[in-house]
Amino acid sequence: MTYAPLRLEDYDISPTHGFLPSEPPLRRLPDPYYAPWEDIMDRFNQYLLAHHIRRLVRKFLPASIAVPWVAVAEFLQLNPVVCCAGVCHWNWQILDDTADDLMDIDNLGTIHTFSGSLDESWFYLVTTAIEAKCARGLSAILDATAAVERDDMSQVTRSLHQIAYALGEANIILERMYERCDPYVFYWKIREFLAGWENMEDAGLPYGVLYEGVDDTDTFSLDNWNSLFRRFRKYAGGSAAQTPLLQALDIALGIKHFPTGERGPQSSVAEARNKLRAQGVPEPPTVNSYLVQMRDYMPGGHRRFLEDLAATCRIREYVLLECSDSLLHMGTASDPRVLLRQAYNGCVDLIKTFRDKHIMIVSRYIIAPAKNGPMSPQRVAVPESSKLMPPVAYMQAMAKQISRLQSGGRMGGDSLSADPTMYPQTNIAASLKSSEQPVSKCPMQNMLAANTRPKSVTVQVVSEAQDVGRLARKLEDGAVARGTGGTDAIQFLKQVRNETAQTRI
């Protein structure tokens, strides 16, 4: 197959900003049609703090949020849920247009946050700044790929040094996470906003959610609950695995990741080299399905870039074939092949270091707060009624609550107590009796009385007691700390880190 060089611009990738847009994202949609939504977002945090947000959002029925959300997501070719692209790639602004480095992290601000905290802004901006600083690394990857095709060893080495420089800056920025993002604030007040509805049984979403107006929810009745049940959607939440940057670097350097909990075929460098000489470039091995799944949360152009890069980039194969073991033992420090190998291994070491730092952050920002628990002295057990209900019981609970609401019941609104997802450590009133009935937090509009409005795009049927079983909760001994993407965070990250280290030549 004839080699055709890739162009970043063909994949909506900026040569100067990488996977970020070349221009700062719009702070408001200019069409007056969107003004009601934009006006709410302008003071979203204040409304949330004053418990006004539910009353305001009731003016917009779930279908009027779900339908355009899904339509925009389909246009962008990603899943309609909070994702890394939404909170990091398209959620930044430049503070000083005259600064020497416009994309320096200290010259960036967020457009919107859920909590209104500086910690949340900083959490997003660390990722945003890393993406911007690594833009030169993406160009260097393409330069190295083209140089391999020309057998230009010196250019491959120079390009690897440029990739290493970008990775060095990424490591420095990642270490700054600790400066302005407090682990306690992140875990107890921010993290839940980033969660999706996959593998979230403990958070009260055993079957996922429905998108009203999109998934034909007006046809609901107990007679066809099985059909409706199949329409529930399960999406992972925002995760660092959704950034195409690290996946692009893995592909460029030939770092292979295997299904979590499984070890890939282990072979020495000499064995890999001999196999490459005998068989040519092998078929890709079975990969980590979670990382592949995370590509569905990337814009379509970025996802296609990863696919095309995997089909054309042969940097690792080139280094393997050019740098024999005997040459490395006998060659001088100035030998071009020795320099090539050192440059390649330097990039691998920097990615491994980056992943070490990421594991430390996860340990400090998720594992430690989860084990320590909130400051509230009251410990609330999750009653049996909050555990996973079978589908029939789940739908019956929904019908029961809809009936209660139609007969005059009311839920949501400004009379509610403080939202426990905002300040769970002060939620002293969280103690609930196991005999309390499940509550529908967002019943479908067509099933409610005329004066009742659901609060969000989705439909959740859980017991009130499940608030204490949400994503941000104290972990008991032996419990698994899951990332917002739904994985066993530490097991996944350690395996990815170890597979990176094993790639050295």
PDB file of N, CA, C and O in Angstrom, residues 187 191 195 198-202 362 366-367 370 471-473 475 479-491:
ATOM      1  N   TYR A 187     -13.036  15.243  45.307  1.00  0.00           N
ATOM      2  CA  TYR A 187     -13.762  13.985  45.468  1.00  0.00           C
ATOM      3  C   TYR A 187     -15.196  14.194  45.934  1.00  0.00           C
ATOM      4  O   TYR A 187     -16.120  13.580  45.402  1.00  0.00           O
ATOM      5  N   ARG A 191     -16.445  15.589  41.690  1.00  0.00           N
ATOM      6  CA  ARG A 191     -16.314  14.371  40.908  1.00  0.00           C
ATOM      7  C   ARG A 191     -17.647  13.804  40.430  1.00  0.00           C
ATOM      8  O   ARG A 191     -17.741  13.281  39.321  1.00  0.00           O
ATOM      9  N   ALA A 195     -19.485  12.098  36.503  1.00  0.00           N
ATOM     10  CA  ALA A 195     -19.845  10.690  36.361  1.00  0.00           C
ATOM     11  C   ALA A 195     -20.885  10.508  35.268  1.00  0.00           C
ATOM     12  O   ALA A 195     -21.711  11.375  35.006  1.00  0.00           O
ATOM     13  N   GLU A 198     -22.770   4.406  33.447  1.00  0.00           N
ATOM     14  CA  GLU A 198     -22.362   3.049  33.132  1.00  0.00           C
ATOM     15  C   GLU A 198     -21.594   2.495  34.322  1.00  0.00           C
ATOM     16  O   GLU A 198     -20.762   3.196  34.911  1.00  0.00           O
ATOM     17  N   ASN A 199     -21.886   1.242  34.699  1.00  0.00           N
ATOM     18  CA  ASN A 199     -21.291   0.641  35.897  1.00  0.00           C
ATOM     19  C   ASN A 199     -21.560   1.503  37.127  1.00  0.00           C
ATOM     20  O   ASN A 199     -20.698   1.654  37.992  1.00  0.00           O
ATOM     21  N   MET A 200     -22.751   2.078  37.179  1.00  0.00           N
ATOM     22  CA  MET A 200     -23.074   2.995  38.267  1.00  0.00           C
ATOM     23  C   MET A 200     -24.242   2.484  39.114  1.00  0.00           C
ATOM     24  O   MET A 200     -25.075   3.247  39.571  1.00  0.00           O
ATOM     25  N   GLU A 201     -24.294   1.167  39.306  1.00  0.00           N
ATOM     26  CA  GLU A 201     -25.342   0.605  40.162  1.00  0.00           C
ATOM     27  C   GLU A 201     -25.276   1.190  41.566  1.00  0.00           C
ATOM     28  O   GLU A 201     -26.304   1.527  42.165  1.00  0.00           O
ATOM     29  N   ASP A 202     -24.049   1.320  42.091  1.00  0.00           N
ATOM     30  CA  ASP A 202     -23.897   1.836  43.454  1.00  0.00           C
ATOM     31  C   ASP A 202     -24.310   3.291  43.569  1.00  0.00           C
ATOM     32  O   ASP A 202     -24.572   3.790  44.663  1.00  0.00           O
ATOM     33  N   VAL A 362      -4.517   9.968  41.240  1.00  0.00           N
ATOM     34  CA  VAL A 362      -5.717   9.169  41.514  1.00  0.00           C
ATOM     35  C   VAL A 362      -5.707   8.672  42.956  1.00  0.00           C
ATOM     36  O   VAL A 362      -6.739   8.675  43.637  1.00  0.00           O
ATOM     37  N   ILE A 366      -8.721  10.333  44.800  1.00  0.00           N
ATOM     38  CA  ILE A 366      -9.876   9.419  44.818  1.00  0.00           C
ATOM     39  C   ILE A 366      -9.750   8.391  45.931  1.00  0.00           C
ATOM     40  O   ILE A 366     -10.625   8.272  46.784  1.00  0.00           O
ATOM     41  N   ILE A 367      -8.635   7.650  45.938  1.00  0.00           N
ATOM     42  CA  ILE A 367      -8.505   6.543  46.894  1.00  0.00           C
ATOM     43  C   ILE A 367      -8.477   7.055  48.332  1.00  0.00           C
ATOM     44  O   ILE A 367      -9.233   6.576  49.190  1.00  0.00           O
ATOM     45  N   ALA A 370     -11.803   8.590  49.529  1.00  0.00           N
ATOM     46  CA  ALA A 370     -12.831   7.551  49.626  1.00  0.00           C
ATOM     47  C   ALA A 370     -12.653   6.722  50.896  1.00  0.00           C
ATOM     48  O   ALA A 370     -13.621   6.299  51.520  1.00  0.00           O
ATOM     49  N   LEU A 471     -21.567   7.951  43.612  1.00  0.00           N
ATOM     50  CA  LEU A 471     -20.170   7.762  43.235  1.00  0.00           C
ATOM     51  C   LEU A 471     -19.229   8.262  44.316  1.00  0.00           C
ATOM     52  O   LEU A 471     -18.248   7.614  44.661  1.00  0.00           O
ATOM     53  N   ALA A 472     -19.478   9.458  44.856  1.00  0.00           N
ATOM     54  CA  ALA A 472     -18.633   9.991  45.938  1.00  0.00           C
ATOM     55  C   ALA A 472     -19.138   9.425  47.255  1.00  0.00           C
ATOM     56  O   ALA A 472     -20.140   9.863  47.789  1.00  0.00           O
ATOM     57  N   ARG A 473     -18.457   8.438  47.753  1.00  0.00           N
ATOM     58  CA  ARG A 473     -18.894   7.795  48.986  1.00  0.00           C
ATOM     59  C   ARG A 473     -17.678   7.193  49.669  1.00  0.00           C
ATOM     60  O   ARG A 473     -16.637   6.970  49.055  1.00  0.00           O
ATOM     61  N   LEU A 475     -15.503   4.318  50.975  1.00  0.00           N
ATOM     62  CA  LEU A 475     -15.340   2.925  50.583  1.00  0.00           C
ATOM     63  C   LEU A 475     -15.091   2.056  51.804  1.00  0.00           C
ATOM     64  O   LEU A 475     -14.295   2.404  52.682  1.00  0.00           O
ATOM     65  N   ALA A 479     -13.434  -2.613  49.013  1.00  0.00           N
ATOM     66  CA  ALA A 479     -14.266  -2.099  47.924  1.00  0.00           C
ATOM     67  C   ALA A 479     -13.384  -1.491  46.839  1.00  0.00           C
ATOM     68  O   ALA A 479     -12.277  -1.039  47.085  1.00  0.00           O
ATOM     69  N   VAL A 480     -13.912  -1.508  45.615  1.00  0.00           N
ATOM     70  CA  VAL A 480     -13.163  -1.010  44.458  1.00  0.00           C
ATOM     71  C   VAL A 480     -13.466   0.465  44.251  1.00  0.00           C
ATOM     72  O   VAL A 480     -14.633   0.875  44.239  1.00  0.00           O
ATOM     73  N   ALA A 481     -12.427   1.262  44.093  1.00  0.00           N
ATOM     74  CA  ALA A 481     -12.605   2.676  43.752  1.00  0.00           C
ATOM     75  C   ALA A 481     -12.677   2.798  42.237  1.00  0.00           C
ATOM     76  O   ALA A 481     -11.711   2.506  41.536  1.00  0.00           O
ATOM     77  N   ARG A 482     -13.840   3.203  41.745  1.00  0.00           N
ATOM     78  CA  ARG A 482     -14.028   3.294  40.297  1.00  0.00           C
ATOM     79  C   ARG A 482     -13.795   4.725  39.829  1.00  0.00           C
ATOM     80  O   ARG A 482     -14.146   5.680  40.496  1.00  0.00           O
ATOM     81  N   GLY A 483     -13.211   4.819  38.637  1.00  0.00           N
ATOM     82  CA  GLY A 483     -13.057   6.117  38.015  1.00  0.00           C
ATOM     83  C   GLY A 483     -14.389   6.578  37.445  1.00  0.00           C
ATOM     84  O   GLY A 483     -15.369   5.822  37.407  1.00  0.00           O
ATOM     85  N   THR A 484     -14.441   7.843  36.989  1.00  0.00           N
ATOM     86  CA  THR A 484     -15.680   8.351  36.411  1.00  0.00           C
ATOM     87  C   THR A 484     -16.036   7.616  35.132  1.00  0.00           C
ATOM     88  O   THR A 484     -17.176   7.666  34.689  1.00  0.00           O
ATOM     89  N   GLY A 485     -15.064   6.925  34.536  1.00  0.00           N
ATOM     90  CA  GLY A 485     -15.353   6.102  33.366  1.00  0.00           C
ATOM     91  C   GLY A 485     -15.916   4.744  33.730  1.00  0.00           C
ATOM     92  O   GLY A 485     -16.295   3.972  32.849  1.00  0.00           O
ATOM     93  N   GLY A 486     -15.969   4.414  35.039  1.00  0.00           N
ATOM     94  CA  GLY A 486     -16.576   3.159  35.479  1.00  0.00           C
ATOM     95  C   GLY A 486     -15.587   2.027  35.701  1.00  0.00           C
ATOM     96  O   GLY A 486     -15.979   0.921  36.042  1.00  0.00           O
ATOM     97  N   THR A 487     -14.270   2.264  35.507  1.00  0.00           N
ATOM     98  CA  THR A 487     -13.294   1.193  35.655  1.00  0.00           C
ATOM     99  C   THR A 487     -12.769   1.114  37.083  1.00  0.00           C
ATOM    100  O   THR A 487     -12.915   2.048  37.868  1.00  0.00           O
ATOM    101  N   ASP A 488     -12.114  -0.014  37.392  1.00  0.00           N
ATOM    102  CA  ASP A 488     -11.312  -0.116  38.606  1.00  0.00           C
ATOM    103  C   ASP A 488     -10.083   0.746  38.349  1.00  0.00           C
ATOM    104  O   ASP A 488      -9.150   0.350  37.645  1.00  0.00           O
ATOM    105  N   ALA A 489     -10.084   1.944  38.907  1.00  0.00           N
ATOM    106  CA  ALA A 489      -9.128   2.978  38.496  1.00  0.00           C
ATOM    107  C   ALA A 489      -7.676   2.540  38.662  1.00  0.00           C
ATOM    108  O   ALA A 489      -6.875   2.654  37.731  1.00  0.00           O
ATOM    109  N   ILE A 490      -7.308   2.041  39.835  1.00  0.00           N
ATOM    110  CA  ILE A 490      -5.911   1.740  40.104  1.00  0.00           C
ATOM    111  C   ILE A 490      -5.435   0.539  39.289  1.00  0.00           C
ATOM    112  O   ILE A 490      -4.334   0.556  38.721  1.00  0.00           O
ATOM    113  N   GLN A 491      -6.238  -0.515  39.214  1.00  0.00           N
ATOM    114  CA  GLN A 491      -5.830  -1.686  38.434  1.00  0.00           C
ATOM    115  C   GLN A 491      -5.585  -1.314  36.977  1.00  0.00           C
ATOM    116  O   GLN A 491      -4.575  -1.699  36.369  1.00  0.00           O
TER     117      GLN A 491
END
